[in-house]
Coordinates of C-alpha atoms in Angstrom, one line a residue:
Chain A
M1 CA 13.6 21.4 -46.1
V2 CA 11.2 21.8 -43.3
N3 CA 10.9 18.9 -40.9
Q4 CA 7.5 17.3 -40.6
V5 CA 7.2 16.7 -36.8
I6 CA 3.6 15.4 -36.7
K7 CA 2.0 13.1 -39.3
V8 CA -1.5 11.9 -38.9
K9 CA -3.1 9.8 -41.6
N10 CA -6.7 8.5 -41.7
L11 CA -6.9 8.5 -37.9
R12 CA -10.0 7.0 -36.4
K13 CA -10.9 6.6 -32.8
Y14 CA -14.1 5.0 -31.7
Y15 CA -15.3 4.4 -28.2
K16 CA -17.6 1.8 -27.0
V17 CA -20.2 3.2 -24.6
H18 CA -23.1 1.5 -23.0
Q19 CA -26.5 2.9 -23.2
K20 CA -29.0 2.9 -20.3
E21 CA -32.7 3.3 -20.6
P22 CA -34.1 5.8 -18.1
G23 CA -35.4 4.8 -14.7
L24 CA -34.9 2.0 -12.3
I25 CA -36.1 -0.7 -14.7
G26 CA -33.6 0.5 -17.2
S27 CA -30.8 0.4 -14.5
I28 CA -31.7 -3.2 -13.7
K29 CA -31.8 -4.2 -17.4
S30 CA -28.4 -2.6 -18.0
F31 CA -27.0 -4.4 -15.0
F32 CA -27.7 -7.8 -16.7
S33 CA -27.2 -7.0 -20.3
R34 CA -25.7 -3.9 -21.7
K35 CA -26.2 -2.5 -25.1
Y36 CA -23.0 -1.0 -26.5
Y37 CA -22.7 1.3 -29.4
D38 CA -19.7 3.1 -31.0
V39 CA -19.1 6.7 -30.5
K40 CA -17.0 8.0 -33.4
A41 CA -14.8 10.5 -31.6
V42 CA -12.4 11.0 -34.5
E43 CA -13.4 9.9 -38.0
N44 CA -10.8 9.8 -40.7
V45 CA -8.6 12.7 -39.8
S46 CA -5.3 13.5 -41.6
F47 CA -2.9 16.4 -41.3
T48 CA 0.8 17.1 -41.0
I49 CA 2.5 19.7 -38.9
D50 CA 6.0 21.2 -39.5
E51 CA 8.6 22.0 -36.9
G52 CA 8.0 25.3 -35.1
E53 CA 4.4 25.7 -36.2
L54 CA 1.8 26.9 -33.7
I55 CA -1.5 25.4 -34.7
G56 CA -5.0 26.1 -33.3
F57 CA -7.5 23.3 -33.0
I58 CA -11.0 24.7 -33.0
G59 CA -14.3 23.0 -32.5
P60 CA -17.3 22.7 -30.2
N61 CA -17.3 20.4 -27.1
G62 CA -17.1 16.8 -28.1
A63 CA -15.7 17.6 -31.6
G64 CA -12.7 15.3 -31.1
K65 CA -10.0 17.8 -30.3
T66 CA -9.0 16.4 -26.9
T67 CA -9.2 12.8 -28.2
T68 CA -6.8 13.7 -31.1
L69 CA -4.4 15.3 -28.6
K70 CA -4.6 12.2 -26.4
V71 CA -3.8 9.9 -29.3
L72 CA -0.9 12.1 -30.3
S73 CA 0.4 11.9 -26.7
G74 CA 0.1 8.1 -26.5
L75 CA -2.7 8.1 -23.9
L76 CA -5.1 6.4 -26.4
Y77 CA -4.6 3.8 -29.0
P78 CA -5.9 4.8 -32.4
T79 CA -8.8 2.5 -33.6
S80 CA -7.1 2.7 -37.1
G81 CA -4.8 5.0 -39.0
D82 CA -1.1 6.1 -38.8
V83 CA 0.2 8.5 -36.2
S84 CA 3.8 9.6 -35.9
V85 CA 5.2 12.3 -33.6
L86 CA 8.9 13.1 -33.9
G87 CA 9.2 9.8 -35.7
Y88 CA 7.8 7.8 -32.8
E89 CA 4.5 5.9 -32.5
P90 CA 3.1 7.7 -29.5
F91 CA 1.2 4.8 -27.9
K92 CA 4.4 2.7 -27.6
R93 CA 5.2 5.2 -24.8
Q94 CA 9.0 5.0 -25.3
S95 CA 10.8 7.1 -22.7
E96 CA 13.0 8.8 -25.5
F97 CA 9.7 10.0 -26.9
Q98 CA 8.2 11.0 -23.6
K99 CA 11.3 13.2 -22.8
Q100 CA 10.6 15.3 -25.9
F101 CA 7.0 16.3 -25.6
S102 CA 4.5 17.5 -23.1
L103 CA 0.7 17.5 -22.8
V104 CA -0.9 20.2 -20.7
M105 CA -4.6 19.9 -19.9
G106 CA -6.2 23.0 -18.3
Q107 CA -8.3 20.8 -16.1
K108 CA -5.8 18.2 -15.0
N109 CA -2.9 18.9 -12.7
Q110 CA 0.4 17.3 -11.8
L111 CA 1.7 19.7 -9.1
W112 CA 1.7 18.3 -5.5
W113 CA -1.2 20.1 -3.9
D114 CA 0.3 20.4 -0.4
L115 CA 3.8 21.3 -1.3
P116 CA 5.3 24.4 -3.0
P117 CA 5.7 24.1 -6.9
W118 CA 9.4 24.0 -6.4
E119 CA 9.2 20.5 -4.9
S120 CA 7.2 19.2 -7.9
F121 CA 9.8 20.8 -10.2
I122 CA 12.6 18.9 -8.5
L123 CA 10.6 15.6 -8.8
N124 CA 10.2 16.3 -12.6
K125 CA 13.8 17.1 -12.9
E126 CA 14.7 13.6 -11.7
I127 CA 11.9 11.9 -13.6
Y128 CA 13.0 13.5 -16.9
E129 CA 16.7 13.2 -15.9
I130 CA 17.4 16.9 -16.5
P131 CA 21.0 18.0 -15.8
E132 CA 21.3 20.4 -12.8
E133 CA 22.6 23.3 -14.8
Q134 CA 19.9 23.1 -17.4
F135 CA 17.2 22.7 -14.7
K136 CA 18.2 25.8 -12.9
K137 CA 18.5 27.8 -16.1
T138 CA 15.1 26.6 -17.3
V139 CA 13.2 27.2 -14.1
E140 CA 14.7 30.7 -13.8
E141 CA 13.9 31.6 -17.4
L142 CA 10.4 30.2 -17.5
S143 CA 9.4 31.7 -14.1
R144 CA 10.7 35.1 -15.2
M145 CA 8.7 34.9 -18.4
L146 CA 5.6 34.0 -16.5
E147 CA 6.3 36.3 -13.6
I148 CA 6.0 33.6 -10.9
T149 CA 9.5 33.7 -9.5
D150 CA 8.3 34.8 -6.1
I151 CA 5.7 32.1 -5.6
L152 CA 7.8 29.0 -6.2
K153 CA 8.1 28.3 -2.4
I154 CA 4.5 28.8 -1.5
Q155 CA 2.2 25.8 -1.1
V156 CA 0.3 25.1 -4.3
R157 CA -3.1 25.1 -2.5
K158 CA -2.5 28.7 -1.5
L159 CA -1.9 29.9 -5.0
S160 CA -4.6 31.6 -7.2
L161 CA -5.8 29.7 -10.2
G162 CA -3.8 31.8 -12.6
Q163 CA -0.6 31.3 -10.6
R164 CA -1.2 27.6 -10.4
M165 CA -1.8 27.3 -14.1
K166 CA 1.5 29.1 -14.8
A167 CA 3.3 26.8 -12.3
E168 CA 1.7 23.8 -14.0
L169 CA 3.0 25.1 -17.3
V170 CA 6.5 25.5 -16.0
A171 CA 6.4 21.9 -14.6
A172 CA 5.4 20.7 -18.0
L173 CA 8.1 22.6 -19.8
L174 CA 11.1 21.8 -17.6
H175 CA 12.5 19.1 -19.9
N176 CA 12.3 21.6 -22.9
P177 CA 9.8 19.6 -24.9
K178 CA 10.1 20.0 -28.7
V179 CA 6.4 19.3 -29.1
L180 CA 3.8 20.7 -26.9
F181 CA 0.1 20.0 -26.7
L182 CA -2.0 22.5 -24.9
D183 CA -5.6 21.6 -24.1
E184 CA -7.5 24.7 -23.0
P185 CA -4.5 26.4 -21.4
T186 CA -6.4 29.5 -20.5
I187 CA -9.6 28.0 -19.2
G188 CA -11.1 29.8 -16.2
L189 CA -8.4 32.5 -16.2
D190 CA -9.3 36.2 -16.1
V191 CA -8.6 38.5 -19.0
L192 CA -5.2 39.7 -17.8
A193 CA -3.9 36.2 -16.9
Q194 CA -5.2 35.0 -20.3
K195 CA -3.2 37.7 -22.0
K196 CA 0.0 36.7 -20.0
M197 CA -0.5 33.1 -20.9
R198 CA -0.9 33.9 -24.6
D199 CA 2.2 36.1 -24.6
F200 CA 4.1 33.3 -23.0
I201 CA 3.0 30.6 -25.4
K202 CA 3.9 32.9 -28.3
E203 CA 7.4 33.7 -26.9
Y204 CA 8.0 30.0 -26.1
N205 CA 7.2 29.0 -29.6
L206 CA 9.5 31.6 -31.1
K207 CA 12.4 31.2 -28.6
F208 CA 12.6 27.4 -28.7
N209 CA 11.2 26.7 -32.1
A210 CA 8.8 24.4 -30.4
T211 CA 5.9 22.8 -32.3
I212 CA 2.7 23.6 -30.5
I213 CA -0.9 22.4 -30.9
L214 CA -3.4 24.4 -28.9
T215 CA -7.1 23.9 -28.4
S216 CA -9.2 26.6 -27.0
H217 CA -12.8 27.8 -26.6
Y218 CA -11.6 31.3 -26.7
M219 CA -11.2 32.6 -30.2
G220 CA -9.0 35.3 -28.8
D221 CA -6.4 32.7 -28.0
V222 CA -6.4 31.3 -31.5
R223 CA -6.6 34.7 -33.3
E224 CA -3.7 36.0 -31.4
L225 CA -1.4 33.0 -31.5
C226 CA -2.1 30.9 -34.5
N227 CA -1.6 31.5 -38.2
R228 CA -2.9 28.1 -39.2
V229 CA -6.0 26.5 -37.7
I230 CA -7.6 23.2 -38.0
I231 CA -11.4 23.3 -37.5
I232 CA -12.8 20.0 -36.4
D233 CA -16.4 19.0 -35.7
K234 CA -18.1 15.6 -35.2
G235 CA -14.7 14.0 -35.5
Q236 CA -13.9 15.3 -38.9
I237 CA -11.8 18.2 -40.2
L238 CA -13.9 20.9 -41.7
Y239 CA -11.0 23.3 -42.5
D240 CA -7.2 23.2 -42.4
G241 CA -5.4 26.3 -43.5
L242 CA -4.6 29.9 -42.6
L243 CA -6.9 31.8 -40.3
D244 CA -6.9 34.8 -42.6
D245 CA -8.1 32.7 -45.5
I246 CA -11.2 31.6 -43.6
V247 CA -12.2 35.2 -43.4
Q248 CA -11.4 35.8 -47.1
K249 CA -13.2 32.7 -48.3
F250 CA -16.0 32.2 -45.9
A251 CA -17.1 35.5 -44.6
P252 CA -20.5 35.7 -46.3
Y253 CA -20.9 39.4 -45.7
K254 CA -19.1 42.6 -44.9
V255 CA -19.9 45.0 -42.1
I256 CA -20.4 48.7 -42.7
K257 CA -20.2 50.9 -39.7
A258 CA -21.3 54.5 -40.2
D259 CA -21.7 57.6 -38.0
L260 CA -24.6 59.8 -39.1
E261 CA -24.9 63.5 -38.7
K262 CA -28.5 63.5 -37.9
E263 CA -31.4 61.1 -37.2
V264 CA -32.8 59.3 -40.2
D265 CA -35.6 56.7 -40.6
E266 CA -34.4 53.2 -39.9
K267 CA -36.7 51.8 -42.7
K268 CA -34.9 53.9 -45.2
L269 CA -31.5 52.5 -44.0
S270 CA -32.6 49.0 -44.5
G271 CA -32.7 49.7 -48.2
V272 CA -28.9 49.6 -48.1
G273 CA -28.6 46.2 -46.3
E274 CA -29.5 44.3 -43.2
V275 CA -29.5 46.8 -40.3
K276 CA -28.0 45.1 -37.2
E277 CA -27.9 48.0 -34.9
Y278 CA -29.0 51.6 -35.0
R279 CA -28.4 53.7 -31.9
D280 CA -27.0 57.1 -31.0
L281 CA -26.6 58.0 -34.6
Q282 CA -24.4 55.0 -35.2
V283 CA -25.5 52.3 -37.6
I284 CA -24.2 48.8 -38.3
I285 CA -25.3 47.2 -41.6
H286 CA -24.4 43.8 -43.0
V287 CA -24.2 43.7 -46.8
P288 CA -23.3 40.9 -49.3
K289 CA -19.5 40.7 -49.7
D290 CA -19.2 41.5 -53.4
E291 CA -21.6 44.5 -53.1
A292 CA -19.9 46.2 -50.2
S293 CA -18.4 49.1 -52.1
K294 CA -21.6 49.7 -54.1
K295 CA -23.7 49.7 -50.9
A296 CA -21.2 52.0 -49.1
A297 CA -21.4 54.4 -52.0
K298 CA -25.2 54.3 -51.8
L299 CA -25.1 55.0 -48.1
L300 CA -22.7 58.0 -48.6
G301 CA -24.8 59.3 -51.4
K302 CA -28.3 59.1 -49.8
F303 CA -27.6 59.8 -46.1
P304 CA -25.8 62.4 -44.1
V305 CA -22.8 60.3 -43.2
A306 CA -20.0 61.7 -41.1
D307 CA -17.7 58.7 -41.0
L308 CA -17.8 55.2 -42.5
T309 CA -15.8 52.0 -42.3
I310 CA -16.1 48.6 -44.1
E311 CA -14.9 45.6 -42.0
D312 CA -14.8 41.8 -42.1
P313 CA -17.2 40.2 -39.7
P314 CA -15.8 38.9 -36.4
I315 CA -14.0 35.6 -36.7
E316 CA -16.4 34.0 -34.2
D317 CA -19.3 34.7 -36.5
I318 CA -17.6 33.1 -39.4
I319 CA -16.6 30.0 -37.4
R320 CA -20.2 29.7 -36.2
T321 CA -21.4 29.8 -39.8
V322 CA -18.9 27.1 -40.7
F323 CA -20.2 24.9 -38.0
S324 CA -23.8 25.4 -38.8
K325 CA -23.5 24.9 -42.5
G326 CA -20.5 22.8 -42.9
M327 CA -18.3 23.4 -45.9
D328 CA -16.5 21.8 -48.8
I329 CA -12.8 22.4 -49.1
Chain B
M1 CA 19.7 11.8 -7.4
N2 CA 17.7 8.9 -8.8
K3 CA 14.1 9.5 -9.8
Y4 CA 12.8 7.0 -7.3
L5 CA 14.8 8.5 -4.5
A6 CA 13.2 11.8 -5.4
V7 CA 9.8 10.1 -5.1
F8 CA 10.8 8.8 -1.7
K9 CA 11.8 12.3 -0.6
I10 CA 8.8 14.2 -1.8
N11 CA 6.5 11.6 -0.1
W12 CA 8.1 12.3 3.3
E13 CA 7.8 16.0 2.7
N14 CA 4.2 15.6 1.9
A15 CA 3.4 13.4 4.9
L16 CA 5.0 15.9 7.3
V17 CA 3.0 18.8 6.0
Y18 CA 0.0 17.8 8.0
R19 CA 1.3 17.4 11.5
L20 CA -2.1 17.1 13.1
N21 CA -3.4 14.6 10.6
F22 CA -0.3 12.6 11.0
S23 CA -0.4 12.6 14.8
L24 CA -4.0 11.6 14.8
W25 CA -3.2 8.7 12.5
R26 CA -0.5 7.6 15.0
V27 CA -2.9 8.1 18.0
R28 CA -5.4 5.9 16.2
S29 CA -2.9 3.0 15.8
V30 CA -1.8 3.3 19.4
L31 CA -5.4 3.1 20.6
Q32 CA -6.1 0.1 18.4
L33 CA -3.1 -1.6 19.8
L34 CA -4.1 -0.8 23.4
L35 CA -7.6 -2.1 22.9
V36 CA -6.4 -5.5 21.7
Y37 CA -3.7 -5.5 24.3
F38 CA -6.2 -4.9 27.2
I39 CA -8.7 -7.4 25.9
W40 CA -6.1 -10.1 26.0
F41 CA -4.7 -8.8 29.3
S42 CA -8.1 -9.2 31.0
V43 CA -8.7 -12.6 29.4
F44 CA -5.7 -13.8 31.3
Q45 CA -6.8 -12.4 34.7
S46 CA -8.8 -15.6 35.4
Q47 CA -6.7 -18.2 33.5
Q48 CA -3.1 -19.1 33.2
R49 CA -3.2 -20.7 29.8
I50 CA -5.7 -20.3 26.9
F51 CA -5.5 -21.9 23.5
G52 CA -2.0 -23.0 24.2
Y53 CA -0.8 -19.5 24.9
D54 CA 0.3 -18.0 28.2
Q55 CA -0.1 -14.4 29.0
S56 CA 3.4 -13.3 28.2
S57 CA 3.5 -15.0 24.8
I58 CA 0.1 -13.6 23.7
L59 CA 1.1 -10.1 24.8
T60 CA 4.4 -10.5 23.0
Y61 CA 2.4 -11.7 19.9
I62 CA 0.2 -8.6 20.0
L63 CA 3.0 -6.1 20.4
I64 CA 5.1 -7.8 17.7
A65 CA 2.1 -7.9 15.4
A66 CA 1.7 -4.2 15.9
L67 CA 5.3 -3.6 14.8
V68 CA 4.8 -5.9 11.8
R69 CA 1.6 -4.0 11.0
A70 CA 3.5 -0.8 10.7
I71 CA 6.0 -2.3 8.3
V72 CA 3.8 -4.6 6.2
L73 CA 0.5 -2.8 5.9
S74 CA 0.0 0.7 4.4
S75 CA -2.8 2.7 3.0
R76 CA -0.8 4.5 0.3
V77 CA -1.8 2.0 -2.4
M78 CA -5.5 2.9 -1.8
D79 CA -4.6 6.1 -3.7
V80 CA -4.1 4.0 -6.8
A81 CA -7.9 3.5 -7.1
N82 CA -8.4 7.3 -6.9
V83 CA -5.7 8.1 -9.3
I84 CA -7.2 5.7 -11.9
N85 CA -10.7 6.9 -11.3
E86 CA -10.1 10.6 -11.6
G87 CA -7.8 10.1 -14.6
S88 CA -4.6 11.5 -13.2
V89 CA -3.0 8.1 -13.9
A90 CA -2.4 9.8 -17.3
N91 CA 0.6 11.5 -15.8
F92 CA 2.3 8.1 -15.5
F93 CA 1.6 7.3 -19.1
L94 CA 3.0 10.6 -20.3
K95 CA 6.2 10.5 -18.2
P96 CA 9.2 8.2 -18.2
I97 CA 8.4 6.7 -14.8
S98 CA 6.8 3.4 -13.8
F99 CA 3.4 3.5 -12.2
I100 CA 4.0 0.4 -10.1
G101 CA 7.5 1.5 -9.2
Y102 CA 6.3 4.9 -8.1
Y103 CA 3.7 3.5 -5.7
F104 CA 6.1 0.9 -4.4
I105 CA 8.6 3.6 -3.5
R106 CA 5.9 5.8 -1.9
D107 CA 4.9 2.8 0.1
L108 CA 8.4 2.1 1.3
S109 CA 8.8 5.8 2.2
D110 CA 5.6 5.7 4.3
K111 CA 6.8 2.6 6.0
L112 CA 10.1 4.0 7.1
L113 CA 8.3 7.0 8.6
N114 CA 5.8 4.7 10.3
I115 CA 8.5 2.4 11.7
S116 CA 10.3 5.2 13.4
F117 CA 7.1 6.2 15.2
V118 CA 6.0 2.8 16.0
I119 CA 9.3 1.9 17.7
F120 CA 8.9 5.0 19.9
E121 CA 5.3 4.1 20.7
L122 CA 6.1 0.5 21.6
A123 CA 9.0 1.7 23.8
L124 CA 6.5 4.0 25.6
I125 CA 4.0 1.2 26.1
L126 CA 6.7 -1.2 27.4
F127 CA 7.9 1.5 29.7
L128 CA 4.5 2.4 31.1
L129 CA 2.7 -1.0 31.2
K130 CA 5.8 -3.1 31.9
P131 CA 4.3 -6.3 30.5
S132 CA 6.4 -9.4 30.8
I133 CA 7.3 -10.1 27.3
L134 CA 9.5 -12.5 25.5
I135 CA 12.8 -11.1 24.1
Q136 CA 13.9 -13.3 21.3
K137 CA 17.6 -13.8 21.4
N138 CA 18.1 -16.5 18.8
L139 CA 19.7 -14.8 15.8
S140 CA 18.5 -17.3 13.2
I141 CA 14.9 -16.9 14.4
L142 CA 15.3 -13.1 14.2
A143 CA 16.7 -13.4 10.7
L144 CA 13.7 -15.6 9.6
F145 CA 11.4 -13.1 11.3
L146 CA 12.9 -10.2 9.2
L147 CA 12.7 -12.3 6.1
A148 CA 9.0 -13.0 6.7
V149 CA 8.3 -9.3 7.3
F150 CA 10.1 -8.4 4.2
L151 CA 8.2 -10.9 2.1
G152 CA 5.0 -9.9 3.8
L153 CA 5.6 -6.3 2.7
F154 CA 5.8 -7.4 -0.9
L155 CA 2.7 -9.6 -0.6
F156 CA 0.6 -6.8 0.8
F157 CA 1.8 -4.3 -1.8
I158 CA 0.8 -6.8 -4.5
I159 CA -2.6 -7.6 -3.1
S160 CA -3.6 -4.0 -2.5
F161 CA -2.2 -2.9 -5.9
I162 CA -4.4 -5.6 -7.5
V163 CA -7.5 -4.3 -5.7
G164 CA -6.5 -0.7 -6.8
L165 CA -6.2 -1.8 -10.4
M166 CA -9.8 -2.9 -10.4
S167 CA -10.7 0.7 -10.8
F168 CA -9.8 0.4 -14.5
W169 CA -13.1 -1.7 -14.8
V170 CA -15.3 -0.8 -11.9
E171 CA -16.1 2.8 -11.2
N172 CA -16.0 2.6 -7.4
S173 CA -13.6 0.0 -6.0
W174 CA -14.1 1.2 -2.4
G175 CA -16.2 -1.9 -1.7
L176 CA -13.3 -4.1 -2.7
F177 CA -10.9 -2.3 -0.4
F178 CA -13.4 -2.7 2.4
L179 CA -13.7 -6.4 1.7
M180 CA -9.9 -6.7 1.7
Y181 CA -9.6 -5.0 5.0
I182 CA -12.2 -7.3 6.6
F183 CA -10.2 -10.3 5.4
L184 CA -7.1 -8.7 6.6
E185 CA -8.3 -7.8 10.1
T186 CA -9.9 -11.2 10.6
F187 CA -7.4 -13.6 9.0
G188 CA -4.3 -11.5 9.1
G189 CA -3.7 -12.2 12.7
G190 CA -3.5 -8.6 14.0
I191 CA -6.2 -9.2 16.7
F192 CA -5.7 -12.9 17.6
P193 CA -3.2 -15.6 16.5
I194 CA -4.9 -17.8 13.8
D195 CA -3.9 -21.0 15.5
I196 CA -6.3 -20.4 18.4
L197 CA -9.1 -21.4 16.0
P198 CA -10.0 -25.1 15.8
S199 CA -7.7 -27.1 13.6
P200 CA -9.6 -27.6 10.3
Y201 CA -10.4 -23.9 10.1
S202 CA -6.9 -22.6 11.0
Q203 CA -5.4 -25.1 8.5
I204 CA -7.7 -23.8 5.8
F205 CA -7.0 -20.2 6.6
L206 CA -3.3 -20.8 6.6
I207 CA -3.5 -21.7 2.9
A208 CA -4.8 -18.2 2.1
P209 CA -2.4 -15.3 1.7
F210 CA -3.7 -13.1 4.6
P211 CA -2.1 -14.9 7.6
Y212 CA 1.3 -14.3 6.1
L213 CA 1.0 -10.6 6.5
L214 CA 1.0 -10.4 10.4
Y215 CA 0.4 -13.8 11.9
F216 CA 3.3 -15.7 10.3
P217 CA 6.1 -13.2 11.1
A218 CA 4.8 -12.7 14.7
K219 CA 4.5 -16.4 15.2
I220 CA 8.1 -16.9 14.0
Y221 CA 9.3 -14.3 16.5
L222 CA 7.7 -16.3 19.3
G223 CA 10.0 -19.2 18.3
T224 CA 7.3 -21.9 18.6
L225 CA 7.1 -22.9 15.0
A226 CA 8.8 -26.2 14.2
V227 CA 11.1 -26.5 11.1
P228 CA 8.4 -28.3 8.9
E229 CA 5.9 -25.5 9.7
L230 CA 8.5 -22.9 8.9
V231 CA 9.3 -24.5 5.5
K232 CA 5.6 -24.9 4.7
G233 CA 4.9 -21.3 5.7
F234 CA 7.7 -19.8 3.6
F235 CA 6.6 -22.0 0.7
I236 CA 3.0 -20.8 0.8
L237 CA 4.2 -17.2 1.2
S238 CA 6.5 -17.4 -1.8
F239 CA 3.9 -19.2 -3.8
W240 CA 1.4 -16.3 -3.2
I241 CA 3.9 -13.6 -4.0
I242 CA 4.9 -15.2 -7.3
V243 CA 1.3 -16.0 -8.4
L244 CA -0.1 -12.7 -7.4
Y245 CA 2.8 -10.8 -8.9
F246 CA 2.1 -12.3 -12.3
L247 CA -1.6 -11.6 -11.8
M248 CA -0.8 -7.9 -11.0
V249 CA 1.4 -7.5 -14.0
K250 CA -1.2 -9.1 -16.3
L251 CA -4.0 -6.9 -14.8
Y252 CA -1.9 -3.8 -15.1
R253 CA -1.3 -4.5 -18.8
A254 CA -4.9 -5.2 -19.4
G255 CA -5.8 -2.1 -17.4
I256 CA -3.6 0.1 -19.6
R257 CA -5.2 -1.5 -22.7
Q258 CA -8.6 -0.8 -21.3
Y259 CA -7.7 2.8 -20.5
S260 CA -6.1 3.4 -23.9
A261 CA -9.2 2.1 -25.6
V262 CA -11.7 4.2 -23.6
G263 CA -9.8 7.0 -21.8
H264 CA -11.3 8.8 -18.8

């Protein structure tokens, strides 16, 4: 039977924040008496994750992704609900638990800025009580996978952002965590570095059977890495399931792309469906999903078509639809 | 290698990266010492005895206070406020290492580095200025002196850690540090011995924790404190250490609770 590594049931996390009216008068008022109100960062969230899964958390800013990860890592107490990671309650912060997971936040760092990454690695080795042999093997293996073997003895401040993020990742993985939370691991990286990072995460997941939750703004990260996604907005889960199924279930339309042999009137094309683009003899038309083949046939029959494909819309568009409309699962 | 030994080591490595910065910091403390030294030196040009001190005992006091300063005081704990404010305190809640222990070790590490430099600087001053100073040869007095320095080191760590912990509640605790340093400079005894103040004032100040950081150990070294004064001093010093230690632990727990409720 597959091991359920992460169990979250009816998790709620509310913050109290104080409100300030604009202007100096407002500032003075709020100095003497503050009005507090609850921000519902996470509102009744439940899910379970099996060992070795690589899950994508998707959602706009402030959706509750990072808050959920912080609760799972024990940084925040839940307001209510049950949370269990590897059988531990994270916020008890037991060291046996801490030695088995890692949280990497793209915008936070742990490396010593003025020293080479190697020195920070040694410090982590001692903090996590990693045996010498294992430490050497892990550093070697991870730096080879990330291609940073040659920069381990250069001051961190002199590294590029990409190199630094990779070194941060190595530092976070030295103790071979079974569970890994990655919050925006590719933020600010160029396309090439993003690709390297993704390849690494995938390889790490397979090689060590590590359970990974990843949040990202880049759909590319999620599409390439995760089979299962959890879509979260305003603190609630909108969707939890396979990425492919979202497309199957929620793509409201199909995309027909056709190359024409000669110029035709755009107005006539719009009889087929919604013309999104028409340029250089290439036309892109959106048609209702269940009428796709009928519409394609119509296009082939009425117009001088050289080539034609029917595709699903881009995943970004579907997600956007999900966020704007909401959905019932 | 133990984890705290590793912290000790990396702290040294880090301090030595910036040679210029480090040297300037040392220059600053030498200048500060010379300033106080020459003020007192010139005061004694016209008089033999002031406030019950003669020239040699006051100059000894100033030089010993400078040595004690290097051991007892430190600025590392000021980082605590920053670390809490910018949120990297999270690293300590994620890893199997104690936040307080980590900073205490970094503090010790800084001190050891400082002491080695201060001894060299003091030797240089003694060699160049040749002041007539008092060499304490009584071993039991020297032992009490070391004990007072050691306790003072704990006391200062606890006080400054408490101020740093305030960052869990106030967004900018720089003002608090500033206030602490004013108290420290005025009532710590680094510039003048507290007992030159008129009696009711000096007696009141001696109840506060600050004189036990510099004044008390330097005064012990001079060997002029009577046994009852020594007993009373060590009693007050231990009292503050115990009370403030419990306050620190309580505040730390409350701080974590606050952090875990709100996050940063």
